[in-house]
Structures are given as C-alpha cells and as structure tokens.
mmCIF file of C-alpha atoms in Angstrom:
data_model
loop_
_atom_site.group_PDB
_atom_site.id
_atom_site.type_symbol
_atom_site.label_atom_id
_atom_site.label_comp_id
_atom_site.label_asym_id
_atom_site.label_seq_id
_atom_site.Cartn_x
_atom_site.Cartn_y
_atom_site.Cartn_z
ATOM 1 C CA MET A 6 -9.410 12.623 106.083
ATOM 2 C CA THR A 7 -6.737 10.525 104.193
ATOM 3 C CA ARG A 8 -5.238 11.926 101.729
ATOM 4 C CA GLU A 9 -5.089 10.218 98.342
ATOM 5 C CA ILE A 10 -1.736 9.463 96.278
ATOM 6 C CA PRO A 11 -2.901 8.872 93.163
ATOM 7 C CA ALA A 12 -0.661 6.591 90.881
ATOM 8 C CA GLN A 13 -0.209 8.678 88.303
ATOM 9 C CA THR A 14 1.953 11.132 90.713
ATOM 10 C CA LEU A 15 3.678 8.392 92.817
ATOM 11 C CA ASP A 16 6.798 9.074 93.161
ATOM 12 C CA THR A 17 7.616 5.329 94.163
ATOM 13 C CA LYS A 18 11.162 6.260 95.553
ATOM 14 C CA GLN A 19 10.490 8.997 97.799
ATOM 15 C CA PHE A 20 7.195 7.295 98.858
ATOM 16 C CA ILE A 21 9.299 4.151 100.047
ATOM 17 C CA THR A 22 11.618 6.523 101.865
ATOM 18 C CA ASP A 23 9.269 8.324 103.707
ATOM 19 C CA LYS A 24 7.277 5.056 104.832
ATOM 20 C CA VAL A 25 10.559 3.260 105.794
ATOM 21 C CA ALA A 26 11.277 6.491 108.235
ATOM 22 C CA GLU A 27 7.208 6.128 109.491
ATOM 23 C CA ILE A 28 7.769 2.397 110.185
ATOM 24 C CA GLN A 29 10.970 3.064 112.252
ATOM 25 C CA GLU A 30 9.722 5.791 113.941
ATOM 26 C CA ALA A 31 6.604 4.311 115.063
ATOM 27 C CA VAL A 32 7.993 1.174 116.183
ATOM 28 C CA GLY A 33 11.173 2.282 117.774
ATOM 29 C CA ASN A 34 13.587 -0.389 119.055
ATOM 30 C CA GLU A 35 10.442 -2.905 119.512
ATOM 31 C CA THR A 36 9.490 -5.423 117.482
ATOM 32 C CA ALA A 37 6.749 -5.647 114.933
ATOM 33 C CA ILE A 38 4.585 -8.761 113.440
ATOM 34 C CA ASN A 39 2.504 -8.724 109.847
ATOM 35 C CA ALA A 40 0.736 -10.935 108.268
ATOM 36 C CA LEU A 41 1.637 -12.271 104.847
ATOM 37 C CA SER A 42 -1.550 -13.302 102.566
ATOM 38 C CA GLY A 43 0.645 -13.255 99.612
ATOM 39 C CA GLY A 44 -1.647 -10.664 97.641
ATOM 40 C CA VAL A 45 0.077 -7.336 96.496
ATOM 41 C CA ASP A 46 -0.817 -5.413 99.187
ATOM 42 C CA SER A 47 0.506 -7.273 102.039
ATOM 43 C CA SER A 48 3.473 -8.381 100.081
ATOM 44 C CA ALA A 49 4.632 -4.515 99.447
ATOM 45 C CA VAL A 50 3.820 -4.014 103.236
ATOM 46 C CA THR A 51 6.246 -6.913 103.859
ATOM 47 C CA MET A 52 8.786 -5.905 102.197
ATOM 48 C CA LEU A 53 8.489 -1.850 103.601
ATOM 49 C CA GLY A 54 8.748 -3.393 106.850
ATOM 50 C CA HIS A 55 11.713 -5.804 105.759
ATOM 51 C CA ARG A 56 13.264 -2.460 104.825
ATOM 52 C CA ALA A 57 12.600 -0.872 107.881
ATOM 53 C CA LEU A 58 13.166 -3.187 110.762
ATOM 54 C CA GLY A 59 15.127 -6.149 109.097
ATOM 55 C CA ASP A 60 14.863 -8.985 111.731
ATOM 56 C CA ARG A 61 13.086 -7.092 113.855
ATOM 57 C CA LEU A 62 9.453 -7.773 111.942
ATOM 58 C CA ARG A 63 8.265 -10.998 112.381
ATOM 59 C CA THR A 64 6.365 -12.217 109.332
ATOM 60 C CA VAL A 65 3.874 -14.828 109.684
ATOM 61 C CA PHE A 66 1.352 -16.709 106.877
ATOM 62 C CA VAL A 67 -1.898 -17.708 108.995
ATOM 63 C CA GLU A 68 -2.876 -20.733 107.118
ATOM 64 C CA ASN A 69 -7.105 -20.123 107.678
ATOM 65 C CA GLY A 70 -8.452 -23.021 105.645
ATOM 66 C CA LEU A 71 -9.471 -20.603 103.455
ATOM 67 C CA MET A 72 -6.812 -19.916 100.440
ATOM 68 C CA ARG A 73 -5.867 -21.047 97.147
ATOM 69 C CA GLU A 74 -4.070 -24.278 96.430
ATOM 70 C CA GLY A 75 -0.639 -24.529 97.504
ATOM 71 C CA GLU A 76 -1.093 -21.175 98.605
ATOM 72 C CA ALA A 77 1.344 -21.203 101.673
ATOM 73 C CA GLU A 78 4.358 -22.879 99.928
ATOM 74 C CA GLN A 79 4.070 -20.467 96.927
ATOM 75 C CA VAL A 80 4.420 -17.359 99.578
ATOM 76 C CA VAL A 81 6.926 -18.774 101.891
ATOM 77 C CA ASN A 82 8.983 -19.729 98.418
ATOM 78 C CA PHE A 83 8.853 -16.540 96.891
ATOM 79 C CA PHE A 84 9.696 -14.592 100.268
ATOM 80 C CA ARG A 85 12.604 -16.678 100.808
ATOM 81 C CA ALA A 86 14.054 -15.791 97.251
ATOM 82 C CA LEU A 87 14.226 -12.537 98.610
ATOM 83 C CA GLY A 88 15.584 -12.888 101.830
ATOM 84 C CA VAL A 89 12.539 -12.956 104.187
ATOM 85 C CA THR A 90 11.296 -15.628 106.445
ATOM 86 C CA VAL A 91 8.113 -16.204 106.203
ATOM 87 C CA GLU A 92 6.310 -18.555 109.064
ATOM 88 C CA VAL A 93 3.333 -20.520 108.536
ATOM 89 C CA VAL A 94 0.799 -20.882 111.934
ATOM 90 C CA ASP A 95 -1.875 -23.597 110.977
ATOM 91 C CA ALA A 96 -5.107 -22.244 112.729
ATOM 92 C CA ARG A 97 -7.568 -23.969 110.576
ATOM 93 C CA GLU A 98 -9.873 -25.012 112.959
ATOM 94 C CA GLU A 99 -10.424 -22.038 114.757
ATOM 95 C CA PHE A 100 -11.547 -20.330 111.384
ATOM 96 C CA PHE A 101 -14.096 -23.267 110.734
ATOM 97 C CA ALA A 102 -14.929 -22.992 114.115
ATOM 98 C CA ALA A 103 -15.950 -19.805 114.073
ATOM 99 C CA LEU A 104 -17.450 -20.006 110.425
ATOM 100 C CA LYS A 105 -19.782 -23.096 111.529
ATOM 101 C CA GLY A 106 -23.238 -22.067 110.954
ATOM 102 C CA VAL A 107 -23.306 -18.748 109.901
ATOM 103 C CA THR A 108 -24.430 -17.802 106.836
ATOM 104 C CA ASP A 109 -24.739 -13.938 106.608
ATOM 105 C CA PRO A 110 -21.835 -11.843 104.643
ATOM 106 C CA GLU A 111 -21.203 -9.469 107.314
ATOM 107 C CA GLU A 112 -21.344 -11.760 110.157
ATOM 108 C CA LYS A 113 -19.121 -14.204 108.143
ATOM 109 C CA ARG A 114 -16.831 -11.392 107.326
ATOM 110 C CA GLU A 115 -16.786 -10.430 111.425
ATOM 111 C CA ALA A 116 -16.231 -14.097 112.313
ATOM 112 C CA ILE A 117 -13.084 -13.760 110.213
ATOM 113 C CA THR A 118 -12.208 -10.590 111.850
ATOM 114 C CA GLN A 119 -12.432 -11.520 115.232
ATOM 115 C CA THR A 120 -10.714 -14.677 114.659
ATOM 116 C CA PHE A 121 -7.993 -13.029 113.040
ATOM 117 C CA TYR A 122 -7.108 -10.029 114.872
ATOM 118 C CA ARG A 123 -8.189 -11.170 118.472
ATOM 119 C CA ASN A 124 -7.846 -14.402 118.670
ATOM 120 C CA VAL A 125 -4.710 -15.915 115.954
ATOM 121 C CA PHE A 126 -3.014 -12.991 115.322
ATOM 122 C CA GLY A 127 -3.424 -11.695 119.466
ATOM 123 C CA ARG A 128 -1.668 -14.880 120.540
ATOM 124 C CA LEU A 129 0.871 -14.725 118.120
ATOM 125 C CA VAL A 130 1.514 -10.667 119.190
ATOM 126 C CA ARG A 131 1.428 -11.648 122.868
ATOM 127 C CA GLU A 132 4.033 -14.209 121.985
ATOM 128 C CA SER A 133 6.698 -12.193 120.013
ATOM 129 C CA ARG A 134 5.775 -9.199 122.393
ATOM 130 C CA ALA A 135 5.626 -6.995 119.420
ATOM 131 C CA LYS A 136 3.704 -3.729 119.599
ATOM 132 C CA CYS A 137 2.721 -2.869 116.390
ATOM 133 C CA LEU A 138 1.129 -5.056 113.334
ATOM 134 C CA LEU A 139 1.993 -3.736 109.950
ATOM 135 C CA GLN A 140 -1.059 -4.130 107.781
ATOM 136 C CA GLY A 141 -2.040 -3.763 103.959
ATOM 137 C CA THR A 142 -4.846 -1.582 104.138
ATOM 138 C CA ILE A 143 -5.264 0.328 101.045
ATOM 139 C CA LEU A 144 -7.495 3.317 100.354
ATOM 140 C CA THR A 145 -10.369 1.093 98.153
ATOM 141 C CA ASP A 146 -10.894 -0.451 101.378
ATOM 142 C CA ILE A 147 -11.752 2.739 103.619
ATOM 143 C CA ASP A 148 -14.115 3.959 101.368
ATOM 144 C CA GLU A 149 -16.018 0.682 100.761
ATOM 145 C CA THR A 150 -16.507 0.243 104.092
ATOM 146 C CA VAL A 151 -17.238 3.827 105.357
ATOM 147 C CA ALA A 152 -19.231 4.163 102.545
ATOM 148 C CA GLY A 153 -21.279 0.816 103.716
ATOM 149 C CA ILE A 154 -21.062 -1.233 100.730
ATOM 150 C CA LYS A 155 -18.994 -3.747 102.448
ATOM 151 C CA ARG A 156 -17.012 -4.256 105.738
ATOM 152 C CA GLN A 157 -13.509 -4.861 104.693
ATOM 153 C CA HIS A 158 -11.969 -6.935 107.352
ATOM 154 C CA ASN A 159 -8.964 -4.678 107.923
ATOM 155 C CA VAL A 160 -10.765 -1.165 108.165
ATOM 156 C CA PHE A 161 -11.178 -0.386 112.120
ATOM 157 C CA GLU A 162 -10.331 3.394 113.441
ATOM 158 C CA GLN A 163 -12.716 4.770 110.567
ATOM 159 C CA LEU A 164 -15.315 2.779 112.270
ATOM 160 C CA GLY A 165 -14.517 4.015 115.622
ATOM 161 C CA ILE A 166 -12.401 0.839 116.573
ATOM 162 C CA ASP A 167 -9.156 1.649 118.589
ATOM 163 C CA PRO A 168 -7.198 -1.646 117.745
ATOM 164 C CA GLN A 169 -5.074 -1.362 121.068
ATOM 165 C CA GLU A 170 -8.117 -0.953 123.202
ATOM 166 C CA ALA A 171 -9.879 -4.051 121.039
ATOM 167 C CA PHE A 172 -7.019 -5.945 120.412
ATOM 168 C CA GLY A 173 -3.684 -4.992 122.179
ATOM 169 C CA TYR A 174 -1.833 -3.908 119.800
ATOM 170 C CA ARG A 175 -1.169 -0.972 117.448
ATOM 171 C CA ILE A 176 -2.084 -1.307 113.471
ATOM 172 C CA ILE A 177 0.363 0.660 111.416
ATOM 173 C CA GLU A 178 -0.781 1.096 107.631
ATOM 174 C CA PRO A 179 1.661 2.498 105.270
ATOM 175 C CA LEU A 180 -0.383 2.038 102.038
ATOM 176 C CA ILE A 181 -3.487 3.826 103.123
ATOM 177 C CA GLN A 182 -2.983 6.702 101.086
ATOM 178 C CA LEU A 183 -2.771 4.326 97.648
ATOM 179 C CA ARG A 184 -5.125 2.486 95.621
ATOM 180 C CA LYS A 185 -4.192 -0.764 93.929
ATOM 181 C CA ASP A 186 -2.840 0.472 90.658
ATOM 182 C CA GLY A 187 -0.445 2.666 93.033
ATOM 183 C CA VAL A 188 0.149 -0.565 95.450
ATOM 184 C CA ARG A 189 1.460 -2.437 92.344
ATOM 185 C CA LYS A 190 3.771 0.447 91.420
ATOM 186 C CA VAL A 191 5.365 0.280 94.580
ATOM 187 C CA GLY A 192 5.612 -3.453 94.479
ATOM 188 C CA LYS A 193 7.610 -2.992 91.932
ATOM 189 C CA ALA A 194 9.791 -0.798 92.896
ATOM 190 C CA LEU A 195 10.669 -2.777 96.569
ATOM 191 C CA GLY A 196 12.020 -5.561 93.835
ATOM 192 C CA LEU A 197 9.228 -8.076 94.098
ATOM 193 C CA GLN A 198 8.526 -10.496 91.402
ATOM 194 C CA SER A 199 6.168 -9.946 88.673
ATOM 195 C CA GLU A 200 4.086 -12.938 89.990
ATOM 196 C CA LEU A 201 3.297 -10.942 93.169
ATOM 197 C CA PHE A 202 2.987 -7.211 92.010
ATOM 198 C CA ASP A 203 0.732 -8.278 89.518
ATOM 199 C CA ARG A 204 -0.813 -10.890 91.154
ATOM 200 C CA ILE A 205 -4.806 -10.535 90.710
ATOM 201 C CA PRO A 206 -6.623 -8.774 94.242
ATOM 202 C CA PHE A 207 -7.585 -11.622 96.530
ATOM 203 C CA PRO A 208 -10.012 -10.714 99.374
ATOM 204 C CA GLY A 209 -9.030 -10.300 102.779
ATOM 205 C CA PRO A 210 -11.562 -13.263 103.911
ATOM 206 C CA ALA A 211 -9.978 -15.387 101.101
ATOM 207 C CA LEU A 212 -12.256 -18.076 99.533
ATOM 208 C CA ALA A 213 -14.942 -17.578 102.317
ATOM 209 C CA ALA A 214 -15.910 -14.590 100.148
ATOM 210 C CA ARG A 215 -16.520 -16.694 97.224
ATOM 211 C CA VAL A 216 -19.316 -19.198 99.289
ATOM 212 C CA ILE A 217 -22.797 -17.934 99.560
ATOM 213 C CA GLY A 218 -23.845 -19.371 102.735
ATOM 214 C CA GLU A 219 -22.266 -21.410 105.127
ATOM 215 C CA VAL A 220 -18.483 -22.543 104.811
ATOM 216 C CA THR A 221 -17.155 -25.432 105.629
ATOM 217 C CA PRO A 222 -13.790 -27.395 104.649
ATOM 218 C CA GLN A 223 -16.529 -29.290 101.775
ATOM 219 C CA ARG A 224 -17.587 -26.259 100.630
ATOM 220 C CA ILE A 225 -14.260 -24.515 100.414
ATOM 221 C CA ALA A 226 -12.991 -27.567 98.869
ATOM 222 C CA THR A 227 -15.280 -27.069 96.047
ATOM 223 C CA VAL A 228 -14.547 -23.366 95.271
ATOM 224 C CA ARG A 229 -11.184 -24.041 95.720
ATOM 225 C CA GLY A 230 -11.116 -26.477 92.891
ATOM 226 C CA ALA A 231 -13.256 -24.162 90.565
ATOM 227 C CA THR A 232 -10.748 -21.338 91.397
ATOM 228 C CA THR A 233 -7.782 -23.429 90.053
ATOM 229 C CA VAL A 234 -9.640 -23.736 86.595
ATOM 230 C CA VAL A 235 -10.435 -20.356 86.423
ATOM 231 C CA GLU A 236 -6.815 -19.000 87.419
ATOM 232 C CA ARG A 237 -5.372 -21.127 85.151
ATOM 233 C CA LEU A 238 -7.549 -20.187 82.003
ATOM 234 C CA LEU A 239 -7.867 -16.465 82.375
ATOM 235 C CA LYS A 240 -4.548 -15.910 83.478
ATOM 236 C CA GLY A 241 -4.017 -14.826 79.772
ATOM 237 C CA THR A 242 -6.595 -12.304 79.621
ATOM 238 C CA GLY A 243 -5.245 -9.027 80.959
ATOM 239 C CA ALA A 244 -8.293 -9.117 83.298
ATOM 240 C CA PHE A 245 -8.121 -6.920 86.474
ATOM 241 C CA GLN A 246 -9.761 -10.168 88.675
ATOM 242 C CA TYR A 247 -10.998 -13.086 87.824
ATOM 243 C CA MET A 248 -12.636 -15.920 90.162
ATOM 244 C CA ALA A 249 -15.048 -18.442 90.648
ATOM 245 C CA ILE A 250 -18.209 -18.389 93.180
ATOM 246 C CA LEU A 251 -19.772 -21.114 95.037
ATOM 247 C CA HIS A 252 -23.888 -20.681 95.335
ATOM 248 C CA GLU A 253 -25.884 -21.776 98.190
ATOM 249 C CA ASP A 254 -28.776 -23.817 96.413
ATOM 250 C CA ARG A 255 -28.371 -26.779 94.987
ATOM 251 C CA VAL A 256 -29.540 -27.102 91.012
ATOM 252 C CA THR A 257 -30.810 -29.836 88.869
ATOM 253 C CA GLY A 258 -28.628 -31.443 86.486
ATOM 254 C CA MET A 259 -27.883 -34.816 84.886
ATOM 255 C CA ARG A 260 -25.181 -37.524 85.547
ATOM 256 C CA ASP A 261 -25.371 -40.860 84.183
ATOM 257 C CA GLY A 262 -28.881 -40.473 82.601
ATOM 258 C CA LYS A 263 -30.396 -39.451 86.045
ATOM 259 C CA ARG A 264 -31.142 -36.429 87.537
ATOM 260 C CA ASP A 265 -28.454 -34.966 89.932
ATOM 261 C CA PHE A 266 -29.036 -32.040 92.355
ATOM 262 C CA GLY A 267 -25.432 -30.293 92.134
ATOM 263 C CA PHE A 268 -23.705 -27.425 92.703
ATOM 264 C CA GLN A 269 -23.490 -23.822 90.633
ATOM 265 C CA ILE A 270 -20.351 -22.139 90.519
ATOM 266 C CA GLU A 271 -20.726 -18.677 88.891
ATOM 267 C CA VAL A 272 -17.909 -17.193 87.418
ATOM 268 C CA ARG A 273 -16.563 -13.479 87.431
ATOM 269 C CA CYS A 274 -13.704 -11.593 85.520
ATOM 270 C CA TRP A 275 -13.257 -7.649 85.477
ATOM 271 C CA ASP A 276 -11.603 -5.001 83.768
ATOM 272 C CA SER A 277 -10.969 -2.240 85.939
ATOM 273 C CA VAL A 278 -7.817 0.107 87.293
ATOM 274 C CA ASP A 279 -8.555 0.659 90.721
ATOM 275 C CA ALA A 280 -11.520 -1.579 91.613
ATOM 276 C CA ARG A 281 -13.825 1.228 92.753
ATOM 277 C CA THR A 282 -15.419 0.764 89.271
ATOM 278 C CA ALA A 283 -15.425 -2.318 87.007
ATOM 279 C CA THR A 284 -16.903 -4.136 83.728
ATOM 280 C CA PRO A 285 -17.181 -7.464 82.558
ATOM 281 C CA THR A 286 -14.525 -8.866 80.365
ATOM 282 C CA ARG A 287 -15.714 -9.493 77.210
ATOM 283 C CA LEU A 288 -14.844 -13.213 77.024
ATOM 284 C CA SER A 289 -15.295 -15.753 73.909
ATOM 285 C CA PHE A 290 -17.970 -18.179 73.623
ATOM 286 C CA GLU A 291 -15.166 -20.567 73.523
ATOM 287 C CA VAL A 292 -13.323 -19.397 76.580
ATOM 288 C CA LEU A 293 -16.668 -19.650 78.906
ATOM 289 C CA GLN A 294 -17.087 -23.147 77.411
ATOM 290 C CA ALA A 295 -13.779 -24.332 77.856
ATOM 291 C CA LEU A 296 -14.111 -22.873 81.691
ATOM 292 C CA ALA A 297 -17.551 -24.693 82.052
ATOM 293 C CA GLU A 298 -16.187 -27.745 80.660
ATOM 294 C CA GLN A 299 -12.770 -28.162 82.940
ATOM 295 C CA ILE A 300 -14.951 -27.111 86.038
ATOM 296 C CA HIS A 301 -17.222 -29.926 85.710
ATOM 297 C CA ARG A 302 -14.594 -32.182 84.785
ATOM 298 C CA ASP A 303 -11.794 -31.338 87.504
ATOM 299 C CA VAL A 304 -14.649 -30.516 90.725
ATOM 300 C CA PRO A 305 -16.718 -32.967 91.710
ATOM 301 C CA GLY A 306 -20.717 -32.381 92.189
ATOM 302 C CA VAL A 307 -20.858 -29.175 89.951
ATOM 303 C CA VAL A 308 -23.563 -29.161 87.625
ATOM 304 C CA SER A 309 -23.932 -25.625 86.460
ATOM 305 C CA VAL A 310 -21.270 -22.702 85.749
ATOM 306 C CA THR A 311 -22.502 -19.434 85.053
ATOM 307 C CA TYR A 312 -21.186 -15.965 84.054
ATOM 308 C CA ASN A 313 -21.744 -12.687 85.721
ATOM 309 C CA ILE A 314 -22.304 -9.872 82.897
ATOM 310 C CA SER A 315 -23.276 -7.103 85.539
ATOM 311 C CA SER A 316 -20.808 -4.205 85.991
ATOM 312 C CA LYS A 317 -19.541 -2.283 89.350
ATOM 313 C CA PRO A 318 -21.744 -0.611 90.049
ATOM 314 C CA PRO A 319 -24.605 -1.823 90.910
ATOM 315 C CA SER A 320 -22.481 -5.267 91.337
ATOM 316 C CA THR A 321 -19.408 -5.842 93.639
ATOM 317 C CA LEU A 322 -15.970 -7.720 92.570
ATOM 318 C CA GLU A 323 -16.825 -10.051 95.262
ATOM 319 C CA ALA A 324 -19.539 -11.898 95.691
ATOM 320 C CA ILE A 325 -19.927 -11.242 99.283
#
C-alpha cells in the first residue's frame, strides 16, 4: 500500500532530493522519456526528471487533438524558459481513429489509454530506446481507480497490469505518495512558474473527458470553444477547477425567430483541496449570465448553457 505524504507535513526540499536520487537509481546510465501535458502533475515530474537526468530525459508533448486551444505552443514556451526542450508529436489521426464510434465512458478511456501507451508512446520509446517512462500519477488517481469510481488512464500496477509486459517499458511514478495540494508545493519548490503549479487540474483524457457520447473533431472543437470562455471568465474566482462539458443530446432552441436544435453545454466549477470531495462554487448570477452569453456568442450551435450544483459525492469533478 502506498504511504501518503500529506501536504501539511511535506518537506519539499527532502522530497525532491529523495525523488531525484530514486529516478537516477532506477534509470541508471540509460535514457528515460516522459509525456508532458502542461498540467501540474506532469510539469512537476518533468522538472524532477530534468534535475535527475538532464539531457538523458526526452520530454514529449503528444498532440492528440483533444487539448485546449494553443496548449502545445504554450507548454513548449513555458518549458523553454526553464531550459527544458519539449518535442511536439502529432498523433491526432491515431486518437480520433481509436475513438470513432465509441460512446461508453470506460471504453473511451481505454481507447485513449491503449492509443497513448501501446501505440504512440510505445513507438516513441522504441525509437528512443528508453527503458523507463516517467509519469505523474498521484494518489487520488489510484484511489478512484481501485475504488471503481473511474478508471484513470495512468493506473496499471494496482489493477494487476505489468507495464513492462503490456507496453515494453517500466513506469516510474515519483508523485504517487502525493495529492494535488502536495504536488503544487513540490512544483513551486522546483521553480515552476505560478501559471504551471497553480494551473487548474486537467484530465489525462483531455477534452474527451468532457464530451458525453462520441468524440469527433467537430465535437471537440465545440467543447474547446466553450472551455476557452469558461477558463477566461472563471480564472479569478479562486476555484479549484472549472470546465465546460458538451452533452450528447441536442436540445430545442431558437435562432432568428425559428426553432433550432442545438448543443447543450454544462458548466462545472468546484471548490476543493485535493479532489476527493468538492462543492460547487457559489458563482453570482451575473457571472453565470456572462458565461451563457459569451458561450452563445463564441461557440456555434450552442443553444443551452447550464450550471452543475451537485457536490462530490455523489457527482464527480469530471463528467466521464
């Protein structure tokens, strides 16, 4: 059983020293590879790996077509300023092909997991001859997967899956004893800019976790546009996380005086510490109204915007 290090008792200096040594011992004189999404977990792992291995760590941003607007360019620029080179790999066609016709939430997560670890990353690992993958799994990912709440894409050994046997490489998880608040402390101590260690959480399956039903380039474009509005307007709320979700069914609306069957966007905004429990942020009606107006204005086809007022539990932070 993984021993938790609570954020309140976390000695970031000692933690970083220990994890750098563990990475160096695990990798030895070989090379390692890691996937950077720009979230706080993968950003902290990237900096730990960079400290431990220097140029022997290959850092890759996988462009899966499911990310937020301008994400790849923003992440590359952030880490260039920190002295870390990030390689962008275009895998959009592979991910959308794997998701074609898939509507079940767990099947979607599994399609993304297999495409990422077996196909895309498996190929990158073979090309680089890396023996190890550094990954930003945290304790909450394991808890939710083992409890059956939802299968997190980055959990394997706890489900009896041997990554070496399944994918051909070892997985090193330096953050597995921490929850999100602890990772933020480590990220700050590693010198990450506040834009990185204070970023709101973003799911491993990216915007595919915010599309109910089939994931297509067109549906991702819709939820991406709504996400841009939500993140711009709610950035100053101090909330733990906020998001836009595209529902599957079309709903009746009106456009130019006529009936219009359009899309429904659900907005979620959460107050939480470590994502284990959460309550909806009490946004003012003026903010909610601005969200609706700007989503209607900026995102074609949306005729309905709703706000989620359920707590976690029974709800969860992400939709799928």
